[in-house]
Short mmCIF file of C-alpha atoms in Angstrom, two decimals:
data_model
loop_
_atom_site.label_atom_id
_atom_site.label_comp_id
_atom_site.label_asym_id
_atom_site.label_seq_id
_atom_site.Cartn_x
_atom_site.Cartn_y
_atom_site.Cartn_z
CA MET X 1 122.87 82.31 157.46
CA PRO X 2 120.81 85.33 155.20
CA LYS X 3 120.92 84.96 151.64
CA LYS X 4 122.79 86.76 149.87
CA ILE X 5 121.55 88.98 147.06
CA LEU X 6 123.98 90.72 144.46
CA ILE X 7 122.32 93.36 142.79
CA ILE X 8 124.31 94.36 139.53
CA GLU X 9 123.17 97.82 138.34
CA ASP X 10 124.42 101.51 137.54
CA GLU X 11 121.60 103.88 138.61
CA GLU X 12 123.03 104.45 142.10
CA LEU X 13 119.68 105.72 143.23
CA LEU X 14 117.81 102.38 142.08
CA CYS X 15 120.79 100.14 143.87
CA ASN X 16 120.12 102.42 147.24
CA LEU X 17 115.95 101.74 147.28
CA LEU X 18 116.93 98.25 146.29
CA LYS X 19 119.35 97.29 149.06
CA ARG X 20 117.83 99.56 151.74
CA LYS X 21 114.54 96.81 151.00
CA LEU X 22 116.66 93.85 150.73
CA ASN X 23 118.21 94.64 153.65
CA GLU X 24 114.87 95.47 155.65
CA GLU X 25 113.72 91.97 154.19
CA GLY X 26 116.68 90.30 156.43
CA TYR X 27 119.15 89.29 152.91
CA GLN X 28 122.85 90.18 153.05
CA THR X 29 123.00 92.49 149.83
CA SER X 30 125.80 93.55 147.77
CA VAL X 31 126.46 96.33 145.16
CA ALA X 32 128.28 96.08 141.62
CA LYS X 33 127.72 99.35 139.39
CA ASP X 34 128.94 97.61 135.95
CA GLY X 35 129.00 94.64 134.32
CA VAL X 36 132.92 94.11 134.86
CA GLU X 37 132.64 95.08 139.01
CA GLY X 38 129.35 92.28 138.73
CA MET X 39 131.49 89.53 136.83
CA LYS X 40 134.01 89.69 139.92
CA MET X 41 131.82 89.91 142.64
CA ILE X 42 129.38 86.72 141.52
CA LYS X 43 132.49 84.78 141.20
CA GLU X 44 133.93 86.28 145.25
CA ILE X 45 130.76 85.99 147.30
CA LYS X 46 128.76 83.50 145.09
CA PRO X 47 125.91 85.13 145.68
CA ASP X 48 122.07 83.26 145.61
CA LEU X 49 120.73 85.37 143.44
CA ILE X 50 121.16 88.14 141.10
CA LEU X 51 119.29 91.01 140.65
CA LEU X 52 120.78 92.48 136.73
CA ASP X 53 120.29 95.33 135.04
CA ILE X 54 120.74 95.16 130.65
CA VAL X 55 122.19 98.58 130.25
CA MET X 56 125.21 99.30 131.92
CA PRO X 57 128.18 100.45 131.06
CA ASN X 58 131.89 98.56 130.39
CA LYS X 59 129.70 94.64 130.13
CA ASN X 60 126.43 94.42 129.55
CA GLY X 61 123.59 91.97 131.27
CA PHE X 62 123.57 90.02 128.55
CA GLU X 63 127.57 89.80 128.56
CA VAL X 64 127.23 89.00 132.15
CA MET X 65 124.84 86.13 131.67
CA ASP X 66 126.70 84.84 128.16
CA GLU X 67 130.06 84.50 130.50
CA MET X 68 128.36 82.94 133.28
CA GLN X 69 126.92 80.03 131.21
CA THR X 70 130.39 79.20 130.24
CA ASP X 71 131.14 78.70 133.98
CA GLU X 72 129.76 75.54 135.55
CA LYS X 73 130.20 77.03 139.20
CA LEU X 74 127.93 80.09 138.12
CA LYS X 75 125.48 78.98 135.45
CA HIS X 76 123.06 77.90 138.28
CA ILE X 77 122.73 81.04 139.96
CA PRO X 78 119.35 82.32 139.40
CA ILE X 79 119.13 85.66 137.90
CA ILE X 80 116.29 88.17 137.72
CA VAL X 81 116.55 90.51 135.20
CA ILE X 82 115.57 94.73 135.78
CA SER X 83 115.41 96.52 132.65
CA ASN X 84 114.41 99.70 131.27
CA SER X 85 113.31 98.18 128.30
CA GLY X 86 111.42 94.93 127.88
CA GLN X 87 110.65 93.79 124.59
CA PRO X 88 109.58 90.21 123.50
CA VAL X 89 112.44 89.41 121.74
CA GLU X 90 115.05 90.74 124.56
CA ILE X 91 113.08 88.36 127.05
CA ASP X 92 113.19 85.55 125.57
CA LYS X 93 116.79 85.91 124.71
CA ALA X 94 117.65 86.63 128.79
CA LYS X 95 115.52 83.01 129.71
CA GLU X 96 117.87 81.38 127.33
CA LEU X 97 120.12 82.38 129.01
CA GLY X 98 119.27 81.32 132.60
CA ALA X 99 117.34 84.18 133.09
CA LYS X 100 114.16 83.46 135.76
CA ASP X 101 112.67 86.13 135.45
CA TRP X 102 112.41 90.20 133.75
CA LEU X 103 110.90 93.08 135.45
CA ILE X 104 110.42 96.25 133.31
CA LYS X 105 111.44 99.13 136.06
CA THR X 106 109.02 101.78 135.48
CA GLU X 107 105.84 98.08 135.72
CA PHE X 108 107.26 97.73 138.91
CA ASP X 109 107.86 98.80 142.25
CA PRO X 110 110.72 97.52 145.13
CA GLN X 111 108.02 95.81 147.13
CA GLU X 112 106.88 93.25 144.06
CA VAL X 113 111.12 93.34 143.17
CA ILE X 114 111.31 91.92 146.81
CA GLU X 115 108.03 89.46 146.13
CA LYS X 116 110.17 88.12 142.76
CA VAL X 117 113.25 87.12 145.04
CA LYS X 118 111.33 85.42 147.78
CA LYS X 119 109.56 83.20 144.95
CA GLN X 120 112.74 82.04 144.11
CA ILE X 121 114.89 82.00 147.14
CA GLY X 122 112.44 82.36 149.64
CA MET S 1 64.97 108.03 -15.96
CA LYS S 2 61.56 108.79 -15.00
CA LYS S 3 60.24 107.00 -17.19
CA ASN S 4 62.49 103.97 -15.82
CA SER S 5 61.46 104.14 -12.59
CA ILE S 6 57.80 104.25 -13.37
CA LYS S 7 58.76 101.03 -15.55
CA LYS S 8 60.64 99.97 -12.72
CA ILE S 9 57.87 100.28 -10.21
CA LYS S 10 55.33 98.86 -12.43
CA GLU S 11 57.67 96.05 -12.58
CA VAL S 12 57.73 95.59 -9.01
CA GLY S 13 54.47 96.07 -9.30
CA THR S 14 53.32 96.75 -6.03
CA LEU S 15 52.61 99.85 -3.40
CA GLU S 16 53.47 97.59 -0.64
CA GLU S 17 57.26 97.27 -1.60
CA LEU S 18 57.05 101.45 -1.66
CA ASP S 19 55.17 101.21 1.68
CA ARG S 20 58.02 98.88 3.56
CA ILE S 21 60.93 101.37 2.43
CA ALA S 22 58.73 103.99 3.58
CA LYS S 23 58.43 102.42 7.42
CA MET S 24 62.39 101.41 7.74
CA LEU S 25 63.11 105.06 7.10
CA VAL S 26 61.06 106.05 9.40
CA ARG S 27 61.84 103.74 11.73
CA ARG S 28 65.87 104.39 11.03
CA ASP S 29 65.37 107.71 11.42
CA PHE S 30 63.63 106.88 14.86
CA GLU S 31 66.69 104.69 15.90
CA LEU S 32 69.03 107.94 15.14
CA SER S 33 67.41 110.13 17.07
CA GLU S 34 67.30 107.38 20.23
CA ILE S 35 71.06 107.06 19.48
CA ARG S 36 71.37 110.66 19.40
CA GLU S 37 69.16 111.36 23.36
CA LYS S 38 71.38 108.50 24.41
CA ARG S 39 74.54 110.11 23.37
CA ASP S 40 73.73 113.99 24.49
CA ALA S 41 72.54 112.10 28.43
CA GLU S 42 76.10 110.01 28.54
CA LEU S 43 77.79 113.35 28.02
CA LYS S 44 75.65 115.32 30.77
CA GLU S 45 76.41 111.72 33.02
CA LEU S 46 80.57 112.52 31.87
CA GLU S 47 79.98 116.31 32.81
CA LYS S 48 78.76 115.49 35.66
CA ARG S 49 81.24 112.92 36.68
CA ASN S 50 83.77 114.85 35.84
CA LYS S 51 82.37 117.87 38.18
CA GLU S 52 82.03 115.53 41.27
CA ILE S 53 85.65 114.11 40.35
CA THR S 54 87.36 118.09 40.16
CA GLY S 55 85.12 118.46 44.00
CA SER S 56 86.41 114.91 45.42
CA ARG S 57 90.26 115.78 44.16
CA ILE S 58 89.60 119.18 46.41
CA ALA S 59 87.97 117.53 49.23
CA LEU S 60 91.28 115.02 48.55
CA MET S 61 93.66 118.09 49.11
CA ASN S 62 91.56 118.82 51.93
CA ILE S 63 91.85 115.82 53.45
CA LEU S 64 95.62 115.27 52.83
CA GLU S 65 95.88 118.82 54.31
CA ASP S 66 94.12 117.47 57.64
CA VAL S 67 96.18 113.95 57.55
CA GLU S 68 99.74 116.40 57.97
CA LYS S 69 97.98 118.86 60.42
CA ALA S 70 97.37 115.65 62.44
CA LYS S 71 100.76 114.00 61.69
CA GLU S 72 102.49 117.19 62.82
CA LYS S 73 100.22 117.23 66.13
CA SER S 74 100.71 113.43 66.63
CA GLU S 75 104.98 113.71 66.22
CA GLU S 76 104.77 116.51 68.91
CA GLU S 77 102.34 114.83 71.29
CA ARG S 78 105.02 111.65 70.78
CA ASP S 79 107.98 114.52 71.06
CA LYS S 80 106.22 115.28 74.37
CA THR S 81 105.74 112.19 75.21
CA LEU S 82 108.88 110.86 74.96
CA ALA S 83 110.32 114.06 76.43
CA ILE S 84 108.60 113.58 79.77
CA PHE S 85 109.46 110.04 79.90
CA ASP S 86 113.43 110.94 79.27
CA ASN S 87 113.12 113.79 81.72
CA PHE S 88 110.74 112.21 84.63
CA PRO S 89 113.30 112.21 87.83
CA GLU S 90 112.14 108.71 88.46
CA GLY S 91 113.31 105.49 86.74
CA LEU S 92 110.15 104.31 84.12
CA LEU S 93 109.71 101.17 82.57
CA PHE S 94 106.86 100.45 79.69
CA LEU S 95 106.22 96.73 79.44
CA ASP S 96 103.88 95.82 76.17
CA LYS S 97 101.21 92.52 77.18
CA GLU S 98 103.84 89.81 76.86
CA ASN S 99 105.93 92.05 79.43
CA ARG S 100 108.23 92.95 76.98
CA ILE S 101 110.39 96.05 77.81
CA SER S 102 109.20 98.22 75.11
CA SER S 103 110.45 101.80 76.14
CA ALA S 104 113.24 102.63 79.26
CA ASN S 105 114.33 105.95 80.68
CA PRO S 106 117.70 106.84 81.23
CA ASP S 107 116.58 106.82 84.82
CA ILE S 108 116.83 103.02 84.56
CA LYS S 109 120.77 103.45 84.09
CA ASP S 110 121.36 104.93 87.43
CA LEU S 111 119.40 102.29 89.30
CA PHE S 112 120.46 99.39 87.97
CA GLY S 113 123.56 99.89 85.56
CA LEU S 114 121.24 98.58 82.69
CA ASP S 115 121.94 100.75 79.34
CA PRO S 116 118.20 101.22 78.14
CA GLU S 117 118.78 100.83 74.55
CA LYS S 118 120.63 97.13 75.05
CA ILE S 119 117.37 95.95 77.37
CA ILE S 120 114.32 97.23 74.74
CA GLY S 121 112.59 94.50 73.18
CA LYS S 122 113.90 92.01 75.68
CA ARG S 123 111.35 90.21 78.42
CA ILE S 124 112.35 90.73 82.07
CA ASP S 125 112.68 86.99 82.56
CA GLU S 126 115.01 86.95 79.33
CA LEU S 127 117.56 89.62 81.45
CA GLY S 128 118.63 86.05 83.61
CA LYS S 129 120.69 87.52 87.34
CA SER S 130 120.29 91.16 86.53
CA SER S 131 118.69 93.16 88.63
CA LEU S 132 116.01 93.60 87.55
CA ALA S 133 115.30 90.34 88.22
CA PRO S 134 112.85 90.50 91.68
CA PHE S 135 110.71 92.78 88.69
CA ILE S 136 109.51 88.62 87.90
CA ASP S 137 107.96 88.04 90.93
CA ILE S 138 105.77 91.43 91.31
CA LEU S 139 104.69 90.64 87.13
CA LYS S 140 103.70 87.24 88.31
CA GLU S 141 101.17 88.54 90.39
CA SER S 142 100.02 90.12 87.36
CA PRO S 143 98.37 93.70 89.11
CA LYS S 144 95.03 94.44 88.14
CA GLY S 145 95.41 98.28 89.98
CA ILE S 146 98.03 100.07 91.34
CA TYR S 147 100.65 97.52 92.77
CA ARG S 148 103.16 99.12 94.95
CA LYS S 149 106.25 97.58 97.02
CA GLU S 150 109.57 98.60 98.77
CA LEU S 151 112.62 96.91 97.34
CA LYS S 152 116.08 96.56 98.96
CA LEU S 153 118.53 96.55 96.11
CA LYS S 154 121.34 97.19 98.04
CA GLU S 155 122.78 98.06 101.19
CA ASN S 156 122.25 101.80 100.13
CA LEU S 157 119.44 101.42 97.56
CA ILE S 158 116.08 101.18 98.48
CA LEU S 159 113.28 101.29 95.87
CA GLU S 160 109.97 101.89 95.90
CA ILE S 161 107.93 100.18 92.84
CA SER S 162 105.30 101.08 91.60
CA ALA S 163 103.62 99.07 88.59
CA ILE S 164 100.42 100.54 86.79
CA PRO S 165 98.69 98.58 84.50
CA VAL S 166 98.16 100.61 81.01
CA MET S 167 94.11 100.05 79.95
CA LYS S 168 93.22 101.30 76.01
CA VAL S 169 89.68 101.29 76.36
CA GLU S 170 89.24 98.19 78.12
CA GLU S 171 92.23 96.03 77.19
CA LYS S 172 95.45 95.75 78.80
CA ILE S 173 97.90 97.61 76.73
CA GLY S 174 100.67 97.28 78.96
CA THR S 175 102.58 98.08 82.78
CA LEU S 176 104.26 101.42 83.34
CA ILE S 177 106.26 100.66 86.23
CA ILE S 178 107.96 103.20 87.90
CA LEU S 179 111.11 102.93 90.33
CA ARG S 180 111.58 106.03 92.63
CA ASP S 181 114.68 105.73 95.38
CA VAL S 182 113.85 106.39 98.66
CA THR S 183 116.89 105.56 100.37
CA ARG S 184 117.05 108.77 101.93
CA GLU S 185 113.44 108.95 103.11
CA LYS S 186 114.18 105.55 104.53
CA ILE S 187 117.43 106.34 106.57
CA ILE S 188 115.63 110.03 107.89
CA GLU S 189 112.84 107.30 109.06
CA ARG S 190 115.00 104.68 110.46
CA LEU S 191 117.21 107.91 112.76
CA LYS S 192 113.73 108.97 113.50
CA THR S 193 112.16 105.90 114.93
CA GLU S 194 115.74 105.34 116.64
CA PHE S 195 116.00 108.73 118.44
CA VAL S 196 112.45 108.39 119.54
CA SER S 197 113.17 104.61 121.03
CA ILE S 198 116.82 106.14 122.34
CA VAL S 199 115.06 108.58 124.23
CA ALA S 200 111.71 107.13 125.82
CA HIS S 201 114.65 104.39 127.16
CA GLN S 202 116.56 107.16 128.92
CA LEU S 203 113.37 108.73 129.76
CA ARG S 204 112.38 105.50 131.55
CA THR S 205 115.51 105.35 133.85
CA PRO S 206 114.83 108.45 135.91
CA LEU S 207 110.92 108.44 135.88
CA SER S 208 111.94 104.44 137.54
CA ALA S 209 114.22 106.07 140.04
CA VAL S 210 111.49 108.84 140.92
CA LYS S 211 108.07 105.96 141.07
CA TRP S 212 110.31 103.53 143.08
CA THR S 213 111.36 106.15 145.56
CA LEU S 214 108.08 107.77 145.45
CA LYS S 215 106.51 104.17 146.16
CA MET S 216 108.86 103.34 149.41
CA ILE S 217 108.08 107.05 150.68
CA LEU S 218 104.62 105.94 150.60
CA ASP S 219 104.76 102.51 151.74
CA GLY S 220 106.57 104.06 154.90
CA ASP S 221 109.91 102.41 154.27
CA LEU S 222 111.91 105.92 154.72
CA GLY S 223 110.25 106.70 157.86
CA GLU S 224 106.65 107.85 159.20
CA VAL S 225 104.56 110.16 155.77
CA SER S 226 102.09 113.11 157.42
CA LYS S 227 98.59 113.09 155.75
CA GLU S 228 98.95 116.00 153.82
CA GLN S 229 102.71 114.83 152.44
CA ARG S 230 100.98 111.95 151.43
CA GLU S 231 98.21 114.01 149.72
CA PHE S 232 100.98 115.45 147.68
CA LEU S 233 103.13 112.48 147.20
CA ASN S 234 100.19 110.68 146.30
CA LYS S 235 99.60 112.73 142.84
CA THR S 236 103.20 113.90 142.08
CA TYR S 237 103.51 109.24 141.79
CA ILE S 238 99.74 109.28 139.57
CA SER S 239 101.86 111.83 136.95
CA ASN S 240 105.10 109.78 137.07
CA GLU S 241 102.89 106.75 136.28
CA ARG S 242 100.93 109.66 133.58
CA MET S 243 104.40 109.99 132.37
CA ILE S 244 105.71 106.21 131.98
CA ARG S 245 102.04 105.64 130.09
CA LEU S 246 102.96 108.58 127.74
CA ILE S 247 106.92 106.96 126.93
CA ASN S 248 105.39 103.27 126.57
CA ASP S 249 102.80 104.82 123.98
CA LEU S 250 105.96 106.46 122.38
CA LEU S 251 107.77 103.34 122.25
CA ASN S 252 104.74 101.42 120.80
CA ILE S 253 104.53 103.67 117.91
CA THR S 254 108.18 103.55 117.34
CA ARG S 255 107.73 99.71 117.34
CA ILE S 256 105.09 99.82 115.12
CA GLU S 257 107.23 101.85 112.53
CA GLU S 258 110.03 99.25 112.46
CA GLY S 259 107.34 96.83 111.54
CA ARG S 260 108.44 94.57 114.47
CA PHE S 261 105.21 95.04 116.61
CA LEU S 262 103.08 91.54 116.31
CA TYR S 263 105.62 89.00 118.30
CA ASN S 264 104.31 85.72 120.15
CA VAL S 265 101.29 85.27 118.19
CA GLN S 266 99.42 81.91 119.50
CA LYS S 267 95.91 80.27 119.10
CA GLN S 268 94.09 81.56 122.27
CA SER S 269 90.39 82.39 123.76
CA ILE S 270 89.73 85.87 123.50
CA ILE S 271 87.75 85.78 126.40
CA GLU S 272 90.13 85.11 128.37
CA VAL S 273 92.44 87.91 127.11
CA ALA S 274 89.55 90.53 127.77
CA GLU S 275 88.86 88.91 131.42
CA ARG S 276 92.33 89.69 132.05
CA VAL S 277 92.23 93.67 131.18
CA ILE S 278 88.47 93.78 132.07
CA ALA S 279 89.72 92.91 135.75
CA SER S 280 91.10 96.36 136.53
CA SER S 281 89.01 98.14 134.41
CA ARG S 282 86.29 97.33 136.13
CA GLU S 283 87.92 98.78 139.46
CA GLU S 284 88.57 101.75 137.92
CA ALA S 285 84.84 102.32 136.40
CA GLN S 286 83.31 101.24 139.81
CA ARG S 287 86.02 104.19 141.45
CA ARG S 288 84.30 106.55 138.75
CA GLY S 289 80.92 105.59 139.78
CA ILE S 290 80.00 103.80 136.13
CA ARG S 291 78.10 100.88 135.54
CA PHE S 292 79.87 98.03 134.31
CA GLU S 293 78.91 94.91 132.08
CA PHE S 294 80.82 92.27 130.15
CA LYS S 295 78.70 90.11 127.42
CA LYS S 296 80.17 86.75 126.83
CA PRO S 297 78.79 84.91 124.30
CA ARG S 298 76.04 82.56 124.45
CA LYS S 299 77.86 79.60 122.94
CA LYS S 300 81.75 78.49 122.96
CA ILE S 301 83.87 80.34 120.52
CA PRO S 302 86.87 79.26 117.83
CA GLU S 303 90.63 80.50 119.70
CA VAL S 304 92.30 83.17 117.63
CA LYS S 305 95.77 84.02 116.44
CA ILE S 306 96.78 86.62 118.06
CA ASP S 307 99.97 88.23 119.77
CA SER S 308 97.66 88.64 123.28
CA GLU S 309 99.81 91.28 124.59
CA LYS S 310 98.71 93.05 121.94
CA ILE S 311 95.06 92.43 121.98
CA SER S 312 95.29 93.17 125.52
CA LEU S 313 96.49 97.07 124.83
CA VAL S 314 93.73 97.38 122.47
CA PHE S 315 91.23 96.72 124.59
CA GLN S 316 93.26 98.85 127.33
CA ASN S 317 93.03 101.44 125.41
CA LEU S 318 89.02 101.13 123.66
CA LEU S 319 88.23 100.72 127.74
CA ASP S 320 90.25 103.67 129.27
CA ASN S 321 88.47 105.37 127.00
CA ALA S 322 85.14 104.51 127.66
CA ILE S 323 85.36 104.74 130.90
CA HIS S 324 87.06 108.07 130.71
CA TYR S 325 85.07 109.89 128.61
CA THR S 326 81.85 108.77 130.40
CA LYS S 327 80.27 110.76 133.67
CA THR S 328 79.90 109.32 136.65
CA GLY S 329 76.32 107.10 136.79
CA GLY S 330 77.05 106.41 132.93
CA HIS S 331 77.07 102.92 131.23
CA VAL S 332 80.02 100.93 129.70
CA LYS S 333 79.42 97.33 128.12
CA VAL S 334 81.76 94.99 126.57
CA SER S 335 80.66 91.95 123.92
CA ILE S 336 82.21 89.57 122.16
CA ASP S 337 80.10 87.79 119.29
CA TYR S 338 80.88 85.55 117.23
CA LEU S 339 79.92 85.30 113.44
CA LYS S 340 79.96 81.83 112.18
CA ASP S 341 79.23 82.49 108.53
CA GLU S 342 81.73 85.84 108.40
CA GLU S 343 84.66 83.49 110.09
CA LYS S 344 84.90 86.02 112.68
CA ILE S 345 84.91 87.38 116.07
CA ILE S 346 83.23 90.81 116.64
CA ILE S 347 84.38 92.92 120.08
CA SER S 348 82.53 95.91 121.23
CA VAL S 349 83.11 98.70 123.69
CA LYS S 350 80.06 100.64 124.23
CA ASP S 351 79.85 103.50 126.43
CA THR S 352 77.38 106.62 127.22
CA GLY S 353 80.03 109.20 126.88
CA ILE S 354 80.21 112.41 125.92
CA GLY S 355 81.18 111.22 121.98
CA ILE S 356 83.22 112.36 119.09
CA LEU S 357 81.94 115.43 116.98
CA LYS S 358 80.39 114.58 113.98
CA ASP S 359 83.32 116.77 112.10
CA GLN S 360 86.21 115.35 113.73
CA GLN S 361 85.29 111.46 113.65
CA LYS S 362 87.49 110.94 110.32
CA ARG S 363 90.49 112.03 112.17
CA VAL S 364 89.96 109.37 115.15
CA PHE S 365 92.50 106.98 114.30
CA SER S 366 95.29 109.55 113.50
CA ARG S 367 98.13 110.15 115.51
CA PHE S 368 98.11 112.63 118.36
CA PHE S 369 94.35 113.27 117.17
CA ARG S 370 92.39 114.03 120.13
CA GLY S 371 88.39 115.15 119.98
CA ALA S 372 87.96 118.82 121.05
CA ASN S 373 85.49 117.87 123.97
CA ALA S 374 88.29 115.38 124.57
CA ILE S 375 90.48 117.69 125.84
CA LYS S 376 88.22 119.66 127.83
CA THR S 377 87.04 116.99 129.80
CA GLU S 378 90.26 114.95 130.38
CA THR S 379 93.41 117.10 129.94
CA GLU S 380 95.63 113.55 130.82
CA GLY S 381 95.75 111.81 127.27
CA THR S 382 98.14 111.38 124.39
CA GLY S 383 95.94 111.15 121.36
CA LEU S 384 97.87 108.04 120.61
CA GLY S 385 95.64 104.55 121.75
CA LEU S 386 93.40 104.63 119.23
CA PHE S 387 95.97 104.60 116.29
CA ILE S 388 97.60 102.14 118.09
CA ALA S 389 94.70 100.39 118.55
CA LYS S 390 93.82 100.53 114.51
CA ASN S 391 97.57 99.10 113.31
CA ILE S 392 97.55 96.19 116.18
CA VAL S 393 94.03 95.07 114.54
CA GLU S 394 95.56 95.80 111.56
CA ALA S 395 98.21 93.47 112.15
CA HIS S 396 95.98 91.27 113.12
CA ASN S 397 94.03 90.73 109.94
CA GLY S 398 91.47 92.44 111.69
CA LYS S 399 89.32 95.88 111.35
CA ILE S 400 88.30 98.05 113.77
CA TRP S 401 85.74 101.21 113.17
CA PHE S 402 83.22 103.34 115.26
CA GLU S 403 79.47 104.63 116.13
CA SER S 404 79.52 107.88 117.91
CA ARG S 405 77.22 110.28 118.74
CA LYS S 406 77.48 113.85 120.54
CA ASN S 407 76.61 113.49 124.32
CA LYS S 408 74.86 109.99 123.86
CA GLY S 409 77.98 107.98 123.52
CA SER S 410 80.41 105.63 121.25
CA THR S 411 80.63 102.37 120.27
CA PHE S 412 84.07 101.00 118.83
CA HIS S 413 84.18 97.70 117.05
CA PHE S 414 87.19 95.73 116.21
CA SER S 415 86.89 92.24 114.29
CA LEU S 416 89.14 89.22 114.52
CA PRO S 417 89.42 86.55 111.58
CA THR S 418 88.99 82.98 112.91
CA SER S 419 90.11 81.17 109.54
#
């Protein structure tokens, strides 16, 4: 049974690139285009890992993490944040909310994202 | 009668008596002339005194006239000073030696809602919980030179306070306090910073999309790439990376301006921080055919309290400059020294590069500065690296400086306190 990964990211191009790369690696990948849709899909598919953007319409990444924290069934799903920004204050806040890692998009490329994913769920 | 006289003389009987009388008469005469002479002298003296008094009177009149003039002039000066004081477009307070308010101009009322008339003569700490209370702290520090501080009184009122000691010869006679409303300037500054920050963030999104796409094509994830295509794509990738760096620099600057630059300050080994950055710089130097050397201190050195991410950025900027502006065959050397007596660590990055022109050396640490010879050698570069480095070093209470000679090379040093 392949591991399930949910990408919550509003930038379509980045989503497609990541999805393609992750599928090639044998993961089963789903995509949500904002926080609201993301929350719905987390509950539906119960992914093994979430790649989460921060700045998104409707519901941002921090709000998604906040909501997951209040749900016993969801709070243990590992999250890797993929964000445009990377200020220490934000990173610390995300780690407090259970994020395993924080990647700044401009400093990483898809291959490195895959490596981070593998480190979390193999 | 004559007979009587002779008879009398005869009766007296002596000539001596006659002689005695004659002598007495002569003496009287002499005494009288002496008195007369003395009187004449006194009269002369009196006349002289009289002349002197007349002279003094004239002099006195002249002096009085001068005093009158001086008084007029000083009144004029006083009125002028008062007019300047009252019409000065910033709040002014003059405090005497005991920090009692001796003058306050009308602007004080606008800034604090305090009636200047009512606060005169009072000590600042006597005003209790008035809006002037924050000054007490400033005055406690008893500024010797000019002292400046920004003070946020209300949401919509930010003041810049300058306290200037007023000296008469060597003695301090009071303190002049100038209050300037900088609210508007601060708002503009904040808007500018926010604008740059938003723009930079927005620019990062498409740049990461470009980066990821190019990387996947180059990695062959999207099918085979010809040699020629790869060459072009590689160049595009490098340009994109350059753009990302520029935006990162701009973001760093907005953070410096917002004053939230140092974040994670911890005691750690400067050598370890240096080694992490040096690893990638060493490769870059090798690619460019530059000899790279890292001289570590021989003895163990104390740890320093630093934000390692920011100090890495200082290393990175200094090393990037050294490598970029040194020709193939050149030499870049990094050294770390510990000055125990001065309680500081000095880090130096020396190159044998193009150097900095003498007449431009003053501007090296200013924003967007790029050396005229540097622009010719390398088109890339924002002129922000050294500005950022200086701000980081100074935020750590350190100093940054350099020596440089055209076509001989530059050495940049920065110090970090160990205490």
